Coordinates of C-alpha atoms in Angstrom, one line a residue:
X1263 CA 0.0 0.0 0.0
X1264 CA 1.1 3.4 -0.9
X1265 CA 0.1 5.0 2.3
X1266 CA 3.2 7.4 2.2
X1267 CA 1.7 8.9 -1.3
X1268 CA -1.4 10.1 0.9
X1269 CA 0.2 11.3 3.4
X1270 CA 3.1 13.7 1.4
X1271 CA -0.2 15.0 -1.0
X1272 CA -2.3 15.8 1.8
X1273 CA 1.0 17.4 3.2
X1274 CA 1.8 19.6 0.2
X1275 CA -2.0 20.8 0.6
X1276 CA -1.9 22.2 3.6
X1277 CA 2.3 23.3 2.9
X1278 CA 2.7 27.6 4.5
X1279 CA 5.4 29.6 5.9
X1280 CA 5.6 28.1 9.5
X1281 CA 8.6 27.5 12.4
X1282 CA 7.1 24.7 13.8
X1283 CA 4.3 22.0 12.3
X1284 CA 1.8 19.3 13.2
X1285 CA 1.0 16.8 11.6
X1286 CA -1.6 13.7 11.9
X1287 CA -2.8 11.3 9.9
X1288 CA -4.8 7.9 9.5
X1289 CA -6.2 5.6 6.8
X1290 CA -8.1 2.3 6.8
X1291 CA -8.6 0.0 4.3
X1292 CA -10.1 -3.3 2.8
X1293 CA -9.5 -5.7 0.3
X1294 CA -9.2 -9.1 -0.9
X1295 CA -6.3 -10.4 -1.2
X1296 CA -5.3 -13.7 -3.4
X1297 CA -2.3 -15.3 -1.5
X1298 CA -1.9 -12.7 0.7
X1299 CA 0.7 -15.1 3.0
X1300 CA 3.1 -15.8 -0.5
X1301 CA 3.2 -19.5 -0.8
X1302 CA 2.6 -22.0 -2.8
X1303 CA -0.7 -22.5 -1.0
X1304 CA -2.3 -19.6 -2.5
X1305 CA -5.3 -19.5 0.2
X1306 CA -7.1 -16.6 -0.1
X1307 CA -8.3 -14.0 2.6
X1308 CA -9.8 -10.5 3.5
X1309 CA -7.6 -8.1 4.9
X1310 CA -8.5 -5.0 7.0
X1311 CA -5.1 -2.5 7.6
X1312 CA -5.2 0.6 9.6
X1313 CA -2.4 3.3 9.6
X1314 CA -1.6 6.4 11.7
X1315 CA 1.1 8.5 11.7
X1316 CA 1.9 11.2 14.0
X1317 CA 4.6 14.3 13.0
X1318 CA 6.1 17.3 14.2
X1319 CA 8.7 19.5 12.9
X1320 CA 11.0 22.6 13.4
X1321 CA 12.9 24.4 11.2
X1322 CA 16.1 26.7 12.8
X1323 CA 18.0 29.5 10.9
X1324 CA 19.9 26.2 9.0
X1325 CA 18.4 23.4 10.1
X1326 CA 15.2 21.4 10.8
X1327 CA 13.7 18.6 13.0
X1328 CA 11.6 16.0 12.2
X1329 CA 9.9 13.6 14.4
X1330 CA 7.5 11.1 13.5
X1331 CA 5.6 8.2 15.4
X1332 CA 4.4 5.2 12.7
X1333 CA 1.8 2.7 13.3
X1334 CA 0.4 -0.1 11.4
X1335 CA -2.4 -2.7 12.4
X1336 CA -3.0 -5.5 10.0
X1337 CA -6.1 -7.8 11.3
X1338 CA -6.4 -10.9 8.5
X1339 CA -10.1 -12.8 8.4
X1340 CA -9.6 -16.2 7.5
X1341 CA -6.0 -16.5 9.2
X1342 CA -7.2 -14.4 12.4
X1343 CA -4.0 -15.8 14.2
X1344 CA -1.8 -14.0 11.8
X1345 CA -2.9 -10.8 12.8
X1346 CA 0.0 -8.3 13.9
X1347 CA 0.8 -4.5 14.9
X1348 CA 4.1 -2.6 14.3
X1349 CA 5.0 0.4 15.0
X1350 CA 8.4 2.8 14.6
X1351 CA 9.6 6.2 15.9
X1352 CA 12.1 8.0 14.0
X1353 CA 13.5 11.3 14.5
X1354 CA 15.4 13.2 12.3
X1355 CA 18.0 16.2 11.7
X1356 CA 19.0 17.9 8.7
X1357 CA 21.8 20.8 8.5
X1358 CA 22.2 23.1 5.4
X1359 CA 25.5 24.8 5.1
X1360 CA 24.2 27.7 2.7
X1361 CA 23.1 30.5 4.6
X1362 CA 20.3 31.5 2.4
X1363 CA 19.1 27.7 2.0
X1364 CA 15.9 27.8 4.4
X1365 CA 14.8 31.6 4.4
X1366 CA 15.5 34.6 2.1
X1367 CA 15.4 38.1 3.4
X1368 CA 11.4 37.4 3.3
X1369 CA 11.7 34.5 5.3
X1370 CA 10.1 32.9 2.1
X1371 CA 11.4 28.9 2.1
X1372 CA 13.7 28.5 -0.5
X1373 CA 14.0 25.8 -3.3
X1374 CA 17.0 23.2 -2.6
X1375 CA 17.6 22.6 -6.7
X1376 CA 20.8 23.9 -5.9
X1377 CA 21.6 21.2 -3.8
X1378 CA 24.0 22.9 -1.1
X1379 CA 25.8 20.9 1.5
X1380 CA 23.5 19.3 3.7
X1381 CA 24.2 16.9 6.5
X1382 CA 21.6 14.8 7.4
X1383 CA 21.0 12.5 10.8
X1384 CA 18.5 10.1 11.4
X1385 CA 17.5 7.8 14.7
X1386 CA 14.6 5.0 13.8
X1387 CA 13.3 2.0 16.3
X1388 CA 10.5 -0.1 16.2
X1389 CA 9.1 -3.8 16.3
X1390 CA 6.8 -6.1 15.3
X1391 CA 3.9 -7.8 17.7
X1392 CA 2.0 -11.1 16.9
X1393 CA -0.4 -13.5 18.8
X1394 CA 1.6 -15.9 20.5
X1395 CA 1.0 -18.7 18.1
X1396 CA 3.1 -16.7 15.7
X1397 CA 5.4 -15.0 18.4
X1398 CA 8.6 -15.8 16.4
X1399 CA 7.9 -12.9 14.0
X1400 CA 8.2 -10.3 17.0
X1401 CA 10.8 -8.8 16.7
X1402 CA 12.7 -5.3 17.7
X1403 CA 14.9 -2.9 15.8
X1404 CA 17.3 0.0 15.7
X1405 CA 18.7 1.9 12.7
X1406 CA 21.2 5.0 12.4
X1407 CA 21.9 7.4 9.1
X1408 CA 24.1 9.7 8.4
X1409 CA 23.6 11.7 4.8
X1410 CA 26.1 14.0 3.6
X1411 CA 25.0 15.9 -0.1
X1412 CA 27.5 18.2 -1.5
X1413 CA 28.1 19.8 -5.3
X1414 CA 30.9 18.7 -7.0
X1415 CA 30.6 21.2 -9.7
X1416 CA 27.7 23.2 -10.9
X1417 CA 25.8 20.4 -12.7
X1418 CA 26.6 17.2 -10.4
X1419 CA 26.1 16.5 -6.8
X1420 CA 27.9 13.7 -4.7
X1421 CA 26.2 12.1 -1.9
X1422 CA 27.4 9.4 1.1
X1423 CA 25.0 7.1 3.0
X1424 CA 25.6 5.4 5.8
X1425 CA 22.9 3.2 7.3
X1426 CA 23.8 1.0 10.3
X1427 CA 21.1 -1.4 11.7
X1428 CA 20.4 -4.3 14.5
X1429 CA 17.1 -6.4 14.5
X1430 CA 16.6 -8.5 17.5
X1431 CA 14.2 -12.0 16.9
X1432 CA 13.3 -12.5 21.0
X1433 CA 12.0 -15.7 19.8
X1434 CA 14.6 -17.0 16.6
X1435 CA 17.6 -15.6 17.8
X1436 CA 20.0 -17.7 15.5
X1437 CA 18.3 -14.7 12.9
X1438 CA 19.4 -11.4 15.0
X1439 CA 22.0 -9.5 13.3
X1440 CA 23.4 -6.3 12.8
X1441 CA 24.0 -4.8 9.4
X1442 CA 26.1 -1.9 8.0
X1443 CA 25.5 -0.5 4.3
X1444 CA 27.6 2.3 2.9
X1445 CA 26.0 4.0 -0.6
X1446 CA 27.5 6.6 -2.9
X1447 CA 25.5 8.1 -5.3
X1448 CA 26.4 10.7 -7.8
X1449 CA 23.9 12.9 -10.2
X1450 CA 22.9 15.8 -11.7
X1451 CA 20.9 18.7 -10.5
X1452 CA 17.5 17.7 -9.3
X1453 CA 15.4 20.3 -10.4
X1454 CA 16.7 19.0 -14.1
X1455 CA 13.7 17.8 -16.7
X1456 CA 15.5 14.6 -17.2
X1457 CA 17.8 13.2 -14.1
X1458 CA 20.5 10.7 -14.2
X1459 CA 23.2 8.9 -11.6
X1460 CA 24.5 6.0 -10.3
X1461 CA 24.8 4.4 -6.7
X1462 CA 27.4 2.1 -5.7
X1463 CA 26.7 0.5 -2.5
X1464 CA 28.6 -2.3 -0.4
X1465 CA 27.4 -3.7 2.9
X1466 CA 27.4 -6.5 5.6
X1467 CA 25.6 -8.3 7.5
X1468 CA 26.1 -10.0 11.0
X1469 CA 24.4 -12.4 13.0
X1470 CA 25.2 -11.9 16.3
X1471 CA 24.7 -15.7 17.5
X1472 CA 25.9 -19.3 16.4
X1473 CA 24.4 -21.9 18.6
X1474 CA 20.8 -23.1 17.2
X1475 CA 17.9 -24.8 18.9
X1476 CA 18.8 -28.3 17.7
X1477 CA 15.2 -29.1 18.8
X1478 CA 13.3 -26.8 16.6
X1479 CA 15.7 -26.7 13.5
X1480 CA 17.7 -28.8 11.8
X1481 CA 20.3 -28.1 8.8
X1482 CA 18.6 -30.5 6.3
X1483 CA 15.1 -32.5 6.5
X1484 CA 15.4 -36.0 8.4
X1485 CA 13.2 -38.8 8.2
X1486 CA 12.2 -41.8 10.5
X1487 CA 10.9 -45.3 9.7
X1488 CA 7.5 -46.3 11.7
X1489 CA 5.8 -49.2 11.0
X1490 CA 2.0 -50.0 10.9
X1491 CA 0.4 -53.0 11.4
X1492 CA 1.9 -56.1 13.2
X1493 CA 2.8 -59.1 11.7
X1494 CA 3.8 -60.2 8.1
X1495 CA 1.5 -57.6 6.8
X1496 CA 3.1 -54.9 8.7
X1497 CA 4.6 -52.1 6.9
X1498 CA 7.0 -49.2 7.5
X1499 CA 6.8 -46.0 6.1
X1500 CA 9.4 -43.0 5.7
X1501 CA 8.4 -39.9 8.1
X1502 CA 9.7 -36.5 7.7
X1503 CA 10.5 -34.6 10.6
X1504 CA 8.4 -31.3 11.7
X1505 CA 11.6 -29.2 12.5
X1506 CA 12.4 -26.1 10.7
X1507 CA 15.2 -26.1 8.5
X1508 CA 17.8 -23.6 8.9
X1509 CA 20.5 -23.6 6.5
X1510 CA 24.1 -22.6 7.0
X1511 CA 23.0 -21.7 10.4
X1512 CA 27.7 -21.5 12.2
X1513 CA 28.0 -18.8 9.1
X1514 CA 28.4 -15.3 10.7
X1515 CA 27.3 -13.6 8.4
X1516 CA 27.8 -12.3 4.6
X1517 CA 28.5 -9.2 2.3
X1518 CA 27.0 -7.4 -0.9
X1519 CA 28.0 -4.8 -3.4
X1520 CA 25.6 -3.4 -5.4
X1521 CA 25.7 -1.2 -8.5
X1522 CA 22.2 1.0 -9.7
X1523 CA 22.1 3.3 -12.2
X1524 CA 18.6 5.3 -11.9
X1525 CA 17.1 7.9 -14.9
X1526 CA 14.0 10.1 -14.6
X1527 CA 11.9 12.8 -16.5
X1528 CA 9.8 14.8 -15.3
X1529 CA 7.5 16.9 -17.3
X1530 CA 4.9 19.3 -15.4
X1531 CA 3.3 16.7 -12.5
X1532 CA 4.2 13.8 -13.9
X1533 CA 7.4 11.9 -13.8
X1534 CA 9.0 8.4 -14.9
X1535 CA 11.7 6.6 -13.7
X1536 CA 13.8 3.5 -13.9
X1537 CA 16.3 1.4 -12.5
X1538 CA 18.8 -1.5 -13.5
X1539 CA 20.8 -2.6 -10.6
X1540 CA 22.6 -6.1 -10.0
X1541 CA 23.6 -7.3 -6.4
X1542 CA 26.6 -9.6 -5.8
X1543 CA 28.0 -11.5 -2.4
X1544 CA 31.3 -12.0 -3.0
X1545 CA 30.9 -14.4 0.4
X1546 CA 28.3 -16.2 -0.4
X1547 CA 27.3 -17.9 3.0
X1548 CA 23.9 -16.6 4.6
X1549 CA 21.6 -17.7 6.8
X1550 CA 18.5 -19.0 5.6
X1551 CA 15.1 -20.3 6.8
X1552 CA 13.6 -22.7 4.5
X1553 CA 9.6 -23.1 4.3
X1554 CA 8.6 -21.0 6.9
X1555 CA 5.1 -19.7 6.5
X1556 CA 6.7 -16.4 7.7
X1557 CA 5.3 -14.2 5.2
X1558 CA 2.8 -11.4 4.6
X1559 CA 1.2 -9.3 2.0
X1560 CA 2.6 -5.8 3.7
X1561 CA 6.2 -7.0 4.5
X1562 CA 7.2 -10.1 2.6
X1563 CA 9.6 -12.2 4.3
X1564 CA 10.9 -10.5 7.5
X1565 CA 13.6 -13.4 7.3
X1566 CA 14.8 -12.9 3.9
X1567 CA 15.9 -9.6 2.6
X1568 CA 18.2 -8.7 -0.2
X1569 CA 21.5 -9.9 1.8
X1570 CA 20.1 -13.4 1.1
X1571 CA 20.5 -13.4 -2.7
X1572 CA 21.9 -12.1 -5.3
X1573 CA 21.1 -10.8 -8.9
X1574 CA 19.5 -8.2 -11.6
X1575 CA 16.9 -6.2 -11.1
X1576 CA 14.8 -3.6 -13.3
X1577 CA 11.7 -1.3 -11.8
X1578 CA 10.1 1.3 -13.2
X1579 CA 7.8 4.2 -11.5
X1580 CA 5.1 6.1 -13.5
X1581 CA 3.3 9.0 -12.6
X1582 CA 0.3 10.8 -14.4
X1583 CA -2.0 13.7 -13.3
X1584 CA -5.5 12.4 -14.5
X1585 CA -8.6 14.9 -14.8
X1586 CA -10.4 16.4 -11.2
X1587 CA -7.0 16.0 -10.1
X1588 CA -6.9 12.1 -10.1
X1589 CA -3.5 10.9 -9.8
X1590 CA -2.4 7.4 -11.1
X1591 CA 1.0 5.1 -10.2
X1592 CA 2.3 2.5 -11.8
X1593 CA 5.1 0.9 -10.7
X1594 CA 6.5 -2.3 -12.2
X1595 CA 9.8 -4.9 -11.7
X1596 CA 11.2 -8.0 -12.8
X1597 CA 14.1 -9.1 -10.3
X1598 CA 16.1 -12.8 -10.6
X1599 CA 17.1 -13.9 -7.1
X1600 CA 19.8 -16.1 -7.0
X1601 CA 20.1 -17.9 -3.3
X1602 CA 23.2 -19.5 -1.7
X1603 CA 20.8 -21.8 -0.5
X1604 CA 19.2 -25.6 -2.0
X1605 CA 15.9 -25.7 -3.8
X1606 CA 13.7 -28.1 -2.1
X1607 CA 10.1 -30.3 -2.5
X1608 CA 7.4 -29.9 -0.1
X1609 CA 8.5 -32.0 2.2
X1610 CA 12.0 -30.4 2.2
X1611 CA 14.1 -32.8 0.4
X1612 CA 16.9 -31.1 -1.6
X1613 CA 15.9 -31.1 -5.5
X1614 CA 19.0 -28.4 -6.7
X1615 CA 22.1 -27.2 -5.1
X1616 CA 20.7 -23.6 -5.4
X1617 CA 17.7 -22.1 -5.5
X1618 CA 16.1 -19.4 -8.7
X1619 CA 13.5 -16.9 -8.3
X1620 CA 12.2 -15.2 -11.4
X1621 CA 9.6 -12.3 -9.9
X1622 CA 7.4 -10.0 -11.7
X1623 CA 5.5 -7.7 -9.9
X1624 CA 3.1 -4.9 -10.9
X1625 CA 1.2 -2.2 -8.6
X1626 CA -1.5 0.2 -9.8
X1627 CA -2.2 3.1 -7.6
X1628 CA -5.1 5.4 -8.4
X1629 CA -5.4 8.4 -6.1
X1630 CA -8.0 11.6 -5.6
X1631 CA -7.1 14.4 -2.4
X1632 CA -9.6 16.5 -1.4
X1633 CA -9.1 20.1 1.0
X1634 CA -11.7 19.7 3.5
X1635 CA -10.4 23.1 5.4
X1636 CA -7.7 25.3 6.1
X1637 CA -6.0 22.6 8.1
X1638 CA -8.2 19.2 7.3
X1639 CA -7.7 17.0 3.9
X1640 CA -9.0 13.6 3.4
X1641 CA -7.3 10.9 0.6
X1642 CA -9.4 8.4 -1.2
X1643 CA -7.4 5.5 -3.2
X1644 CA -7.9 2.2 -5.0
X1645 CA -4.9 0.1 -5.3
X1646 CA -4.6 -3.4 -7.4
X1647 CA -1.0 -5.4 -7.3
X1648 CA 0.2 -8.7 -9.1
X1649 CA 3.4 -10.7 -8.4
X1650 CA 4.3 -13.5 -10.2
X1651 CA 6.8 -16.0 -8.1
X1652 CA 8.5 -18.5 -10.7
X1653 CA 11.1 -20.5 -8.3
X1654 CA 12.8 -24.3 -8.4
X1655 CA 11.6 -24.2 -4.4
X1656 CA 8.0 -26.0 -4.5
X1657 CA 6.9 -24.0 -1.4
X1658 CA 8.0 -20.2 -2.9
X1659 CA 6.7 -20.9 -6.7
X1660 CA 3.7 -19.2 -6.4
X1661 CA 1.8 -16.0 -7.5
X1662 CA -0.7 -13.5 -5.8
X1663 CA -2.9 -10.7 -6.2
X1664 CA -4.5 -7.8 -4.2
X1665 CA -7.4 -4.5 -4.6
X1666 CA -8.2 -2.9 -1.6
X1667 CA -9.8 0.6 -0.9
X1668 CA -8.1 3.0 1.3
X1669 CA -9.7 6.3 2.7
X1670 CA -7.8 8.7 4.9
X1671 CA -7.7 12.4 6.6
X1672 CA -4.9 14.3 7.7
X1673 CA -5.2 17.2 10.0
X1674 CA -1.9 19.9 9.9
X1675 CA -1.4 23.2 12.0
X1676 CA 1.2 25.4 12.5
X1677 CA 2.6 27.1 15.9

């Protein structure tokens, strides 16, 4: 869901002259959703999602404070047990060099096309919280960033990320880790019709324990022999075990570089952009958690991000300004997912030495804001997604589909 589209356009509504600002918003919404859990089961269910956010901020001579609380409820009707609330705080400081950056002598804000130094800082921790059948997705985490923009002459700017992060799994904790990613980016002016640049990125990622629950997990699927009946016409038959299986669970931890060259146009209120990037893990060993019904329509697989694979990807953004303001997004991707990890059958036997993901995914976002007031704005929005799983692993070929209808208001002062 493209929440953060209603919140910045009922932002900009509302947008004045102002020291200090207010912000709240919330949305609800329903839909179906085909697959919503992103398995091979592909069981449908009706999902209702609720969203608040809360914001202040204040703006110095050269520099200005954001704070923001983030809240999410996601309440599922056919799989009531997976139901589960997160929530994040984040507060953030950024620092303009350039004197003239945030006022001019009318205290009128001025545009940053320029791009003058600016030194960003930025504090974020949340966690997740499930019923206690499904208490091994709660988790906690904690992230720092540190941005640093500059011009290196007067059509290119230069910028450094830093983002250092620790996610603690209470309940799996084999899977806590820290992780550290360092990004360069370079490209030319922003306020440019067409924009350009590359980002070259290289990170790790840590896990911060090594001992496993041998009861719970095991490193490949096991089997034991039972026999039924008694006698001559007794039988035995082959038995997989329940345990989880974890693989390459003594590996510390693994690395990735990652090169993206983005483009964009822009052309009055509409825009288009696309990116071709390719991830490599030059150590190749990460841990991974086979078949673990650990997914969700909002945030995928919690135990599987983009440190677990390797691989191209191309996604494209569109966005047009309909009539009465109606405002349509389209994004769309294709990504190959290359996993230092087995392909495996349903019942977890090993069927390749690695496991292929081909994904295609599509999104179509159709949006109307309205100014209630002064102060008061309300967001209306019909959303409709597709992904399209193709994998060697039985239990992640799959594919999925979503509409839901969102409606939300956003109340803004200033002080």
């Amino acid at each position: 869901m493209k929440v953060k589209i209603l919140i910045l356009k009922l932002i900009i509504l509302f947008t004045v002259t102002s020291h200090a600002q207010l912000s709240i918003y919330s949305s609800a919404s329903y839909g179906y959703y085909q697959n919503p859990l992103y398995n091979y089961q592909e069981l449908d269910d009706q999902l209702k999602q609720t969203y608040t956010e809360l914001g202040y901020s204040k703006e110095f001579d050269h520099s200005k404070l954001n704070l923001s609380y983030i809240s999410g409820l996601v309440l599922f009707n056919r799989f009531e047990d997976r139901n589960y609330y997160e929530h994040n705080l984040t507060s953030t400081y950024a620092i303009d060099f350039n004197e003239d950056y945030l006022y001019d002598e009318n205290t009128e804000v001025v545009s940053n096309d320029s791009i003058n130094p600016l030194l960003t800082f930025s504090l974020k921790v949340g966690g997740r919280h499930d019923k206690d059948i499904f208490k091994d997705f709660n988790n906690f985490g904690a992230s720092a960033l540190a941005v640093y923009r500059f011009m290196i002459s007067d059509d290119y700017y230069f910028e450094f990320t830093n983002t250092f992060g620790f996610r603690d799994y209470s309940n799996i904790t084999v899977l806590s880790n820290i992780t550290d990613i360092l990004n360069l980016q370079i490209g030319n002016k922003t306020n440019n019709s067409f924009n350009y640049g590359l980002n070259l990125s290289g990170g790790f990622k840590y896990y911060t324990e090594s001992i496993y629950d041998t009861s719970k997990f095991e490193v490949e699927r096991s089997f034991t022999i039972k026999y039924t009946g008694k006698g001559k016409t007794g039988a035995k038959i082959t038995v997989p075990s329940d345990k989880g299986i974890l693989i390459s669970p003594m590996a510390n931890g693994t690395a990735q570089f990652v090169a993206d060259i983005f483009m964009k146009t822009n052309w009055g209120a509409n825009s288009f952009q696309t990116n071709f990037l390719y991830r490599y893990n030059p150590n190749t060993l990460v841990r991974y958690l086979a078949q673990y019904a650990n997914t969700t329509f909002l945030t995928e697989d919690i135990y599987n991000d983009n440190f677990s694979y390797e691989g191209f990807e191309i996604k494209s953004e569109f966005i047009q300004k309909l009539f009465y303001d109606i405002e349509l997004k389209l994004d769309l991707s294709f990504q190959q997912k290359l996993f230092d990890a087995p392909a495996l059958d349903l019942v977890g036997t090993k069927t390749a030495d690695q496991r292929v993901d081909l994904r295609a995914f599509s999104e179509l976002y159709i949006s109307r804001y309205f100014n209630l007031s002064e102060n008061l704005g309300m967001g209306v929005a019909l959303s409709s997604g597709f992904v399209r799983n193709q994998s060697n692993d039985a239990y992640n070929d799959f594919s999925s589909y979503y509409i839901s209808l969102s409606i939300g208001f956003g109340f803004y002062t200033e002080f």
